[in-house]
CSV table of N, CA, C and O in Angstrom, one decimal:
chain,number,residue,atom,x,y,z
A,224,UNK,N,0.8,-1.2,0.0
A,224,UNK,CA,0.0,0.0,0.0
A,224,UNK,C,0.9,1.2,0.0
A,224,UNK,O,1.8,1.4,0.8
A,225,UNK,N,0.4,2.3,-1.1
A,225,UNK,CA,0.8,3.4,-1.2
A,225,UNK,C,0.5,4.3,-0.5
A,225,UNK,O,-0.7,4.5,-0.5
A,226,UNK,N,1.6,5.4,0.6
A,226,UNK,CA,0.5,6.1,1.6
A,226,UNK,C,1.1,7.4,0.3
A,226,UNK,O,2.2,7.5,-0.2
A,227,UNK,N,-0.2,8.2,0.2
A,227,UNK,CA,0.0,9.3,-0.3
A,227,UNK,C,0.2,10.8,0.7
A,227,UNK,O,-0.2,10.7,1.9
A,228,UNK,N,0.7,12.1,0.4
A,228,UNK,CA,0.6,12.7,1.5
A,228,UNK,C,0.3,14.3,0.7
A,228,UNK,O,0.5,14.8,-0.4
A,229,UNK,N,-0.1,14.7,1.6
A,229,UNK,CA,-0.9,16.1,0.8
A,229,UNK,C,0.2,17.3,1.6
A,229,UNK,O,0.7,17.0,2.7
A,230,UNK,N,0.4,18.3,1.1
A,230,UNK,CA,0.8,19.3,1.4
A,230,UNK,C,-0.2,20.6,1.4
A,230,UNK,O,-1.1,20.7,0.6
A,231,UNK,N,-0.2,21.4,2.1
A,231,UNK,CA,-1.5,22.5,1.7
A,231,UNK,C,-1.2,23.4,2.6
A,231,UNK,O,-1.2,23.0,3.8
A,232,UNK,N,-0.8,24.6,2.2
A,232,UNK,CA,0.1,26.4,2.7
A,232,UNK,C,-1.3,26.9,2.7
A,232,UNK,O,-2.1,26.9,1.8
A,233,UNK,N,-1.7,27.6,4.4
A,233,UNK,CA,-2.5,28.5,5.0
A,233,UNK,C,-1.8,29.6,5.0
A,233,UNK,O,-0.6,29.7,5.4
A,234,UNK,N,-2.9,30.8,4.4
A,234,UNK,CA,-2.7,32.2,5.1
A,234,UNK,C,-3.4,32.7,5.8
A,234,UNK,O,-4.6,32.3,5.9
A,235,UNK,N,-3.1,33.3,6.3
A,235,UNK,CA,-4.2,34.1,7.3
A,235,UNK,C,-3.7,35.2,7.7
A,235,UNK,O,-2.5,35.3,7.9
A,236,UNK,N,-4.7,36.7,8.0
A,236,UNK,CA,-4.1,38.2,8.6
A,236,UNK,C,-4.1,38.4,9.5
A,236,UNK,O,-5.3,38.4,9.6
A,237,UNK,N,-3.5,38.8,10.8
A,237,UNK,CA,-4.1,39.5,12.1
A,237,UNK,C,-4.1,40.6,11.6
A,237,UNK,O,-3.5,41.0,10.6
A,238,UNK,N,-5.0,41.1,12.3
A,238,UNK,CA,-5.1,43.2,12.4
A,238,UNK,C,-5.4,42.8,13.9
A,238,UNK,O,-6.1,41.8,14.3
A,239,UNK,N,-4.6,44.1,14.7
A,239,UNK,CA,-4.7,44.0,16.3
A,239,UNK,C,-4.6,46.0,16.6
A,239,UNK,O,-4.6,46.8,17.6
A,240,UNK,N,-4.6,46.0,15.1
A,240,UNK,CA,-4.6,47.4,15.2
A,240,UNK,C,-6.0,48.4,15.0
A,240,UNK,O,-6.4,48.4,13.9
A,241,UNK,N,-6.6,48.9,15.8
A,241,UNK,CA,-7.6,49.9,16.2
A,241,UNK,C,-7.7,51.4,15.1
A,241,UNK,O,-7.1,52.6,15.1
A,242,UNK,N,-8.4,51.0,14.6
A,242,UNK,CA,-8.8,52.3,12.8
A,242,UNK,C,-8.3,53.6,14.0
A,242,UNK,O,-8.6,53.7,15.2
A,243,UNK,N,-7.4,54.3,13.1
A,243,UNK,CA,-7.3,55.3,13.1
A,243,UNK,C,-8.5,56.9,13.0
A,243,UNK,O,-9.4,57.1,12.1
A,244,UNK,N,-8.3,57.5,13.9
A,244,UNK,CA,-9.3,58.6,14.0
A,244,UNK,C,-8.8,60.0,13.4
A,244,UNK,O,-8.4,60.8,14.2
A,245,UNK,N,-9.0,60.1,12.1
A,245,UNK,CA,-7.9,61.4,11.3
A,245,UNK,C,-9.0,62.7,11.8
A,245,UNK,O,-8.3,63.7,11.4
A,246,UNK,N,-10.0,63.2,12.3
A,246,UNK,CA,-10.5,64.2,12.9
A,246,UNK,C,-11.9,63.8,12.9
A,246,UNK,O,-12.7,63.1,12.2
A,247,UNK,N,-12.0,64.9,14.3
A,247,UNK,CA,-13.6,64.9,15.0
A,247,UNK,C,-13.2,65.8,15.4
A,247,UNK,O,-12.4,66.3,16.2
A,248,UNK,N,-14.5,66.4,14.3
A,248,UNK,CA,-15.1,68.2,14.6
A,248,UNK,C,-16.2,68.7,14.7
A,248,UNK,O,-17.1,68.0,14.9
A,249,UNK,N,-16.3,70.2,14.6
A,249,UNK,CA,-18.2,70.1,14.6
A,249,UNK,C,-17.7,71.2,14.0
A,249,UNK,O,-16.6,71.8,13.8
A,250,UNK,N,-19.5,71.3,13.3
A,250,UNK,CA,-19.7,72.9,12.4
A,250,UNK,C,-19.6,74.2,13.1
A,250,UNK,O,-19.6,75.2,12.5
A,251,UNK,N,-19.5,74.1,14.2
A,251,UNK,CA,-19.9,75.3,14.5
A,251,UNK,C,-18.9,75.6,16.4
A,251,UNK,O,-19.1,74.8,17.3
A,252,UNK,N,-18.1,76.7,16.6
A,252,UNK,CA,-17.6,77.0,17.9
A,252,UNK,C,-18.2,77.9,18.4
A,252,UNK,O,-18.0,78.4,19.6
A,253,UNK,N,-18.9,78.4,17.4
A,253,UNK,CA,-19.5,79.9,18.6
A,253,UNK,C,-20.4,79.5,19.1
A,253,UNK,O,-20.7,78.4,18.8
A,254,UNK,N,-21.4,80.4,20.1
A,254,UNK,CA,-22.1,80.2,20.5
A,254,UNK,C,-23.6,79.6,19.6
A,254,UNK,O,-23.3,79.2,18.4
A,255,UNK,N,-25.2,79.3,19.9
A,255,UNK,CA,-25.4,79.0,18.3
A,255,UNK,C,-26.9,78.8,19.4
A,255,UNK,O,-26.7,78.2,20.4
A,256,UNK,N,-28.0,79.1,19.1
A,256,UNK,CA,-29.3,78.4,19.6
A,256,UNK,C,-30.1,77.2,18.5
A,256,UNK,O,-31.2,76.8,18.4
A,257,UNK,N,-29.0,76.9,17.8
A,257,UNK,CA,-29.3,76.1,16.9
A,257,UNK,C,-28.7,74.5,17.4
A,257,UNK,O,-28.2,74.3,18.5
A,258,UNK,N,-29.1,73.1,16.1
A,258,UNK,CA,-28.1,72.0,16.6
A,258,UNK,C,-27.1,71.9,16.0
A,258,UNK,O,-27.2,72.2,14.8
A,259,UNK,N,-25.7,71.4,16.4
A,259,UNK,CA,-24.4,71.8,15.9
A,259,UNK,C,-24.5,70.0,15.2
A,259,UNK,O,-25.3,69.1,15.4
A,260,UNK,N,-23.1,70.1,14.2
A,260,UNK,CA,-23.6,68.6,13.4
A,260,UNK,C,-21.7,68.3,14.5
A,260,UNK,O,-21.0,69.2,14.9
A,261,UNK,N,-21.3,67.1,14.7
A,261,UNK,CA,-20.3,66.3,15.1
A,261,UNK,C,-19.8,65.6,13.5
A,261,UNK,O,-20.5,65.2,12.5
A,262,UNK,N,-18.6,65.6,13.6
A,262,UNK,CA,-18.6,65.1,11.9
A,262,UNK,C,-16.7,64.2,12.3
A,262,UNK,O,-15.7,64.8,12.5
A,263,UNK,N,-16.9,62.8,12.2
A,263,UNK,CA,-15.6,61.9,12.4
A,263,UNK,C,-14.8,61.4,11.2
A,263,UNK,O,-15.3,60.7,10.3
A,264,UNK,N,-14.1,61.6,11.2
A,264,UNK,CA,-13.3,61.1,9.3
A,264,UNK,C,-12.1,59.9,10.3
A,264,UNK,O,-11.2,60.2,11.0
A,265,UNK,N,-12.6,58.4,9.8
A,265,UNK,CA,-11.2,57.9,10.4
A,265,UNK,C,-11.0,56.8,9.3
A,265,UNK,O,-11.9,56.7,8.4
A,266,UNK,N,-10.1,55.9,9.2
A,266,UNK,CA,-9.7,54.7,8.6
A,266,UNK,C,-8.9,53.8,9.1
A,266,UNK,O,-8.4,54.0,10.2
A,267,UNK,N,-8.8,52.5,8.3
A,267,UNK,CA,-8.0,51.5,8.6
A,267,UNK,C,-7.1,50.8,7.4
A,267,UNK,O,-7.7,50.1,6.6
A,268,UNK,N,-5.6,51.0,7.4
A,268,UNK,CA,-5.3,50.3,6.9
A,268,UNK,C,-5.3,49.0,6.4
A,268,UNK,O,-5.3,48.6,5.2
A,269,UNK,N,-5.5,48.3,7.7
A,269,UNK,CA,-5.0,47.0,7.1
A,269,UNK,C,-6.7,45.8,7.3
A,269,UNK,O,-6.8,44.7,6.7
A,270,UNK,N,-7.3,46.1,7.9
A,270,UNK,CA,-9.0,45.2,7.9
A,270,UNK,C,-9.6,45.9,6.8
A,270,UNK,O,-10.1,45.4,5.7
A,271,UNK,N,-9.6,47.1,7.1
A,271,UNK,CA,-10.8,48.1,6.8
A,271,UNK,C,-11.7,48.6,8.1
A,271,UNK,O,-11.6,48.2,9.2
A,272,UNK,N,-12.6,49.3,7.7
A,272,UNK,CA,-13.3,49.8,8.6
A,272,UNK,C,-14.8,48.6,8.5
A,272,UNK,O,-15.2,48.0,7.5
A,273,UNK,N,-15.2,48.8,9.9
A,273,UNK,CA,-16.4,47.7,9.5
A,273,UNK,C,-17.4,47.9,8.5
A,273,UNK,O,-17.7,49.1,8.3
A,274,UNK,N,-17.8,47.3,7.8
A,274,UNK,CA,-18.7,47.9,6.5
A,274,UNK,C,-20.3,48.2,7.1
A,274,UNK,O,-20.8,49.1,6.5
A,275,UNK,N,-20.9,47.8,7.8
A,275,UNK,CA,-22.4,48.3,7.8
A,275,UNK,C,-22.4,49.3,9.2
A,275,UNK,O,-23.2,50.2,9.2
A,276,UNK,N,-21.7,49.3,10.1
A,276,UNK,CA,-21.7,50.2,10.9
A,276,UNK,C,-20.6,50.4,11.7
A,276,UNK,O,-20.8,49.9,12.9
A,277,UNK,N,-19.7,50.8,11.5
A,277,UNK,CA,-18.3,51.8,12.1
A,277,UNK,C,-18.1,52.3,13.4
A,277,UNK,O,-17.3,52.1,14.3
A,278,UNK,N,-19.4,53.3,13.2
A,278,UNK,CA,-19.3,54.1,14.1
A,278,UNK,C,-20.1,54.1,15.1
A,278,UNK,O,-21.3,53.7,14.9
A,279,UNK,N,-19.8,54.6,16.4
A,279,UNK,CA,-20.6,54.7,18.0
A,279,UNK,C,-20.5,55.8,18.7
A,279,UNK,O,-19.5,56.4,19.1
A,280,UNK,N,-21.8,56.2,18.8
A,280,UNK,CA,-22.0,57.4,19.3
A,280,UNK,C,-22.3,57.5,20.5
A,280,UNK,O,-22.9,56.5,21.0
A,281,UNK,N,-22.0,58.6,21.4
A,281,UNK,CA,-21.8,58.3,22.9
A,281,UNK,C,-22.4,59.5,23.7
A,281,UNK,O,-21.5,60.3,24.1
A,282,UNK,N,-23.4,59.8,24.0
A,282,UNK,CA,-23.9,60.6,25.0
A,282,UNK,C,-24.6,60.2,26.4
A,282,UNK,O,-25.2,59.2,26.2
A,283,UNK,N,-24.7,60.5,27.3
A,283,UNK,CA,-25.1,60.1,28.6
A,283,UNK,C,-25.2,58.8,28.7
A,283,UNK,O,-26.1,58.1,29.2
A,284,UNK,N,-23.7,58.2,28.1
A,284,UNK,CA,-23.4,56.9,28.9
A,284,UNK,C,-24.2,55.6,27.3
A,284,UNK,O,-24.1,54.4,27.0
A,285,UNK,N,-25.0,56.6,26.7
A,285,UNK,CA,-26.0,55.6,26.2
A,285,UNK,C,-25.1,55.5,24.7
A,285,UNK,O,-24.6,56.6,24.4
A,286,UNK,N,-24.7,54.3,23.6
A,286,UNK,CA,-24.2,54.3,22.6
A,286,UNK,C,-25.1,53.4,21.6
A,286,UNK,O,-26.0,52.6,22.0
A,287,UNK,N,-24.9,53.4,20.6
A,287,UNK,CA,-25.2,52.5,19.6
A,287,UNK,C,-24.3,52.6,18.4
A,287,UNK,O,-23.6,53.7,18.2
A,288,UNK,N,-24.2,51.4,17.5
A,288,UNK,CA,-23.0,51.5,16.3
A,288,UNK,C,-24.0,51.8,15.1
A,288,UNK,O,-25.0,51.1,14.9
A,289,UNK,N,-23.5,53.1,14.3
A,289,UNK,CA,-24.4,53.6,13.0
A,289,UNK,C,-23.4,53.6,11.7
A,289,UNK,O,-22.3,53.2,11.9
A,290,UNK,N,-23.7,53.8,10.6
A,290,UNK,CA,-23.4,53.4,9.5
A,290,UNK,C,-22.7,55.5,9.1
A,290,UNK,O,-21.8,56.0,8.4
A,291,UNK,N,-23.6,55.9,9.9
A,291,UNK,CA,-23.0,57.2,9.4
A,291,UNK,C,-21.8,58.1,10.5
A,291,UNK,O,-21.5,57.9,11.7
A,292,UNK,N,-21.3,58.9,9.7
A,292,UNK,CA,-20.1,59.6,10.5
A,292,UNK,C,-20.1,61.0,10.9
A,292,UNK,O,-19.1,61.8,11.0
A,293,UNK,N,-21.8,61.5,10.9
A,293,UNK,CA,-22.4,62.9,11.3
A,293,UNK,C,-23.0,62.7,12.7
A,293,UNK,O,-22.8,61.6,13.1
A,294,UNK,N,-23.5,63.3,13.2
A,294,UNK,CA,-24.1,63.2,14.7
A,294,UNK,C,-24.8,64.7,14.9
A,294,UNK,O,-23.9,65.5,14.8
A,295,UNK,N,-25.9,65.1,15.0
A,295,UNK,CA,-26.4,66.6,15.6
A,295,UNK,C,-26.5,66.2,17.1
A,295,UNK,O,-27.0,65.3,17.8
A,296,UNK,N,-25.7,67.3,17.2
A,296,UNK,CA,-26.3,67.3,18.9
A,296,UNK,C,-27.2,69.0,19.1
A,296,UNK,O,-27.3,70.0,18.4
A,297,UNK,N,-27.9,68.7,20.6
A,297,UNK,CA,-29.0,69.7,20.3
A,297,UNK,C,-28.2,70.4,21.7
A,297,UNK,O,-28.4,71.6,21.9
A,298,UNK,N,-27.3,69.9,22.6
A,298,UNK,CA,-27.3,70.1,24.2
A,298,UNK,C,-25.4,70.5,24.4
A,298,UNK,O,-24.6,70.0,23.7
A,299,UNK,N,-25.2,71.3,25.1
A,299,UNK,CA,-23.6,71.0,25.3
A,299,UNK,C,-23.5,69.9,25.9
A,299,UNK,O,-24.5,69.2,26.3
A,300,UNK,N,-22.2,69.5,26.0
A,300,UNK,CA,-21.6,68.5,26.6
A,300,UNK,C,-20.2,67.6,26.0
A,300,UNK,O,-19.4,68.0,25.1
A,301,UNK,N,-20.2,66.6,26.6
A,301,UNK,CA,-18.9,65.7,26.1
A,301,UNK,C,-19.3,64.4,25.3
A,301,UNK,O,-19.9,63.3,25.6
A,302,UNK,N,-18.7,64.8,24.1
A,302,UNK,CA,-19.5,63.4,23.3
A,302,UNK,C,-18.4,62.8,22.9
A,302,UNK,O,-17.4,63.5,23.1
A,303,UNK,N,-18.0,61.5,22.3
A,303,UNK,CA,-17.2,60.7,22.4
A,303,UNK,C,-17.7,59.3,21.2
A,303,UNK,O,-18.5,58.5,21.4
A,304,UNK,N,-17.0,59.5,20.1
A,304,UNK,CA,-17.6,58.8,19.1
A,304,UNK,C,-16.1,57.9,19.1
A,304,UNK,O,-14.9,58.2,19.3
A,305,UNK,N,-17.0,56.1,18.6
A,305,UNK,CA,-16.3,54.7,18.2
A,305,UNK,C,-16.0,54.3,17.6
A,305,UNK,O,-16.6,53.2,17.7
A,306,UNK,N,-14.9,54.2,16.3
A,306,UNK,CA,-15.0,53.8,15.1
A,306,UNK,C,-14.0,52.0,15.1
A,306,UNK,O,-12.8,51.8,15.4
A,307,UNK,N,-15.0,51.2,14.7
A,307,UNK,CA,-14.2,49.9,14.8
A,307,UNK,C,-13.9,49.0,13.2
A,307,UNK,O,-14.5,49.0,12.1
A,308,UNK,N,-12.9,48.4,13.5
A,308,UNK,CA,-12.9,47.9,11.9
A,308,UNK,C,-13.4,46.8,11.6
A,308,UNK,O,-14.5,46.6,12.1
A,309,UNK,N,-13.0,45.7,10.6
A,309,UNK,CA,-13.4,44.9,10.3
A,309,UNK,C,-13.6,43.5,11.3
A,309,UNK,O,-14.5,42.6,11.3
A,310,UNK,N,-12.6,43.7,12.1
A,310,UNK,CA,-11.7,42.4,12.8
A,310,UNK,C,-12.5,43.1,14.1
A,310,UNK,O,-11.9,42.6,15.0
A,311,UNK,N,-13.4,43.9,14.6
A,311,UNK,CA,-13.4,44.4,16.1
A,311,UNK,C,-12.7,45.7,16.5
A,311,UNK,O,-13.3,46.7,16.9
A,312,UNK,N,-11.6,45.6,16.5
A,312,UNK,CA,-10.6,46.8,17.3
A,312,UNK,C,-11.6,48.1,17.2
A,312,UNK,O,-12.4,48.1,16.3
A,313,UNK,N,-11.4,49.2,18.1
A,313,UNK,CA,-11.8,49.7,18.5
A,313,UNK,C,-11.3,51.1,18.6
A,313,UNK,O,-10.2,50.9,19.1
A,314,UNK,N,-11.5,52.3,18.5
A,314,UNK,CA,-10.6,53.6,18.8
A,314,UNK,C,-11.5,54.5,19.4
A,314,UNK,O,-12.7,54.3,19.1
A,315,UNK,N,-11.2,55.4,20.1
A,315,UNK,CA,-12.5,56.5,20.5
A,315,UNK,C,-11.9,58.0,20.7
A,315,UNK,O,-10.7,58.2,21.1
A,316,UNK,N,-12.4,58.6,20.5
A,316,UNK,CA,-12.0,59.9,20.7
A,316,UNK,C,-13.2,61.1,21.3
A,316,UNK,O,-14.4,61.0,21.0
A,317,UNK,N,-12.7,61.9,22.0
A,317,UNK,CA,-13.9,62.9,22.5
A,317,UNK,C,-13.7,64.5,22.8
A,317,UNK,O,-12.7,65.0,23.3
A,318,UNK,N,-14.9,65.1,22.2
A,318,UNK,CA,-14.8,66.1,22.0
A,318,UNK,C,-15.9,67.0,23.1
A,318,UNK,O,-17.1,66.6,23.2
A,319,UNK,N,-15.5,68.1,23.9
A,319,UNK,CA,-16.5,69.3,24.4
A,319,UNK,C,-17.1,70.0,24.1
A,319,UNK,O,-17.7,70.7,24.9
């Protein structure tokens, strides 16, 4: 009996790296009785950014992950937006 034997080369990528956050700003610094828009620009090299929703928005503790990278806010305060990639990782940044 002939044993035969297979050979067979796996690839595979880590990403352990967390999308970069290239700026979070808002429309508006002066004063304003209007609502100001929050606006996040980030990426990821090496996964990508998650494709159906990226981003996490963060006010009084409460978040959810959305597909967009605008936010109005109507109130002052400290808000704090999530941008995650493909693989999970996670980055956050916050603005007053």
């Amino acid at each position: 009996m002939q044993e035969i034997y297979h050979q067979k080369n796996l690839q595979y990528k880590v990403d352990k790296t967390a999308p970069e956050i290239t700026s979070f700003e808002t429309n508006n610094t002066e004063w304003t009785n209007q609502d100001v828009t929050l606006t996040v620009n980030a990426n990821d090299n090496e996964s990508g950014l998650y494709t159906s929703s990226p981003y996490g928005w963060n006010s009084a503790s409460v978040w959810s992950w959305y597909n967009n990278n605008q936010k109005s806010v109507s109130e002052n305060g400290k808000y704090t937006v999530y941008v995650r990639n493909a693989v999970g990782n996670v980055s956050s940044k916050s603005i007053t």
